C-alpha positions as semicolon CSV with decimal commas, in nm:
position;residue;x (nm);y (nm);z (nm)
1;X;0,000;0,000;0,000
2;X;0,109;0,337;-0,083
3;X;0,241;0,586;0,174
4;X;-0,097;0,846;0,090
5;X;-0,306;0,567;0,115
6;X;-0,193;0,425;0,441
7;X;-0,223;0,832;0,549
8;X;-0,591;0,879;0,423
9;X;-0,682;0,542;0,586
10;X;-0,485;0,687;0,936
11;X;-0,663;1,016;0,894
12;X;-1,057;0,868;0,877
13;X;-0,980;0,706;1,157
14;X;-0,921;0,963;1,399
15;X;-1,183;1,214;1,227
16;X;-1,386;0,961;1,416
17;X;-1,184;0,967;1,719
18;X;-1,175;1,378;1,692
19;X;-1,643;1,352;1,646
20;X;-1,608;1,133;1,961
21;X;-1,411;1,433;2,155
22;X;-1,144;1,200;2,230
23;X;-0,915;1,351;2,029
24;X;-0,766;1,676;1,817
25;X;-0,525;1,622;1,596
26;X;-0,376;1,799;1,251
27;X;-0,210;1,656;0,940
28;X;0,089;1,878;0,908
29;X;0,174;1,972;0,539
30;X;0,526;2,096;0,551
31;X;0,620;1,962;0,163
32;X;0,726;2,291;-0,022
33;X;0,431;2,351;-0,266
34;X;0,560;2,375;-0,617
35;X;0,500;2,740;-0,785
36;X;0,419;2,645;-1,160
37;X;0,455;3,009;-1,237
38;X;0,799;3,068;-1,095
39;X;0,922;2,704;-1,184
40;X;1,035;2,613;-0,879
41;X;0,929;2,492;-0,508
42;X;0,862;2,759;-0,267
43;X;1,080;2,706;0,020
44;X;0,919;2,615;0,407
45;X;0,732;2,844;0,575
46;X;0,902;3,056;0,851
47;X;0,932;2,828;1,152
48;X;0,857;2,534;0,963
49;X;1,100;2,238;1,045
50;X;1,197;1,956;0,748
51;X;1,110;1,637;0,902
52;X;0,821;1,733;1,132
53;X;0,547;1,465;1,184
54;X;0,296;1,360;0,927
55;X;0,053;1,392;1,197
56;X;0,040;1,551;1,529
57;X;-0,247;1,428;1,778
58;X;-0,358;1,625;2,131
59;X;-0,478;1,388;2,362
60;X;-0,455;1,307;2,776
61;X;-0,237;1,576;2,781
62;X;0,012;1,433;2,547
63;X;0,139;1,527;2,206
64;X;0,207;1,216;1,993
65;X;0,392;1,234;1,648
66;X;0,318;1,020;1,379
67;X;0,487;0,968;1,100
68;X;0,343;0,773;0,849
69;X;0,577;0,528;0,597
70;X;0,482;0,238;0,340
71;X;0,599;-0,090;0,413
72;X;0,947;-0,026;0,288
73;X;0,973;0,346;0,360
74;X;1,272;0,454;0,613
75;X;1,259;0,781;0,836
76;X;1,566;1,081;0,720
77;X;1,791;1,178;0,907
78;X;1,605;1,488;0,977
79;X;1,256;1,277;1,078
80;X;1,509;1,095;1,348
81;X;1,639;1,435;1,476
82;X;1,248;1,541;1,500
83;X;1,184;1,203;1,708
84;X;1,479;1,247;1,936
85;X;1,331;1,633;2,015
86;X;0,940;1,472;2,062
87;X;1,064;1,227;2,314
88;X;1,333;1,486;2,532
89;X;1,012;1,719;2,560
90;X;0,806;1,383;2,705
91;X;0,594;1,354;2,412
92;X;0,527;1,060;2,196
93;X;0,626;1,004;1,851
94;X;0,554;0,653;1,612
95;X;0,662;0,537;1,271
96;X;0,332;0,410;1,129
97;X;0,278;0,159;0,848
98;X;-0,102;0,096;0,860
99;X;-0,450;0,210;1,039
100;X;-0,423;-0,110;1,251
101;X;-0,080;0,034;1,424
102;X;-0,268;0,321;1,486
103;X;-0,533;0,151;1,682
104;X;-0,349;-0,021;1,863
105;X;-0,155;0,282;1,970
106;X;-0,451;0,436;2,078
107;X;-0,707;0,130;2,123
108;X;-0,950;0,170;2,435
109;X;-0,805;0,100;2,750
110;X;-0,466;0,260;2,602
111;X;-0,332;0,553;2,835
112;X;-0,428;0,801;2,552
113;X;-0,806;0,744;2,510
């Protein structure tokens, strides 16, 4: 399964999760956005940090990162430097490879939900 499919899957999932109030969460876009009328990628926004979760979720006072990968997909060295920061601050941070890694991450009886 591809990456963006394994994301849209991840994402339906907790829009259910987010209805049910048990938790917020964002899908962070931080891939430059190509400019078709300069020819060229527009660079990060101001603040915006290369390697930053796919996915950041607020819940039981707790921040957890996910970043989503295909089967085969590896983490740069950036997305490791990004993990190492999540878990010095206390906060959680995953590699994902499917919806059913996410569930069990935050299945009922889990400290998160």
């Amino acid at each position: 399964m591809k990456e963006i499919e394994i994301q849209s899957s991840i994402i339906q999932y907790l829009q259910i999760l987010e209805n049910q109030n048990k938790i917020f969460f964002q899908r962070i876009n931080n891939i430059p956005v190509y400019d078709s009328k300069h020819k060229k990628y527009r660079s990060m926004v101001k603040g915006g940090k290369k390697g930053f979760p796919d996915i950041l979720i607020l819940t039981a006072g707790k921040i957890i990162g996910l970043e989503v990968k295909s089967e085969t997909g590896k983490q740069s060295k950036e997305q490791k430097e990004i993990e190492k920061k999540f878990k010095q601050h206390g906060q959680e941070y995953f590699v994902v490879r499917s919806l059913q890694e996410v569930i069990a991450i935050l299945s009922e009886g889990s400290e998160y939900i």
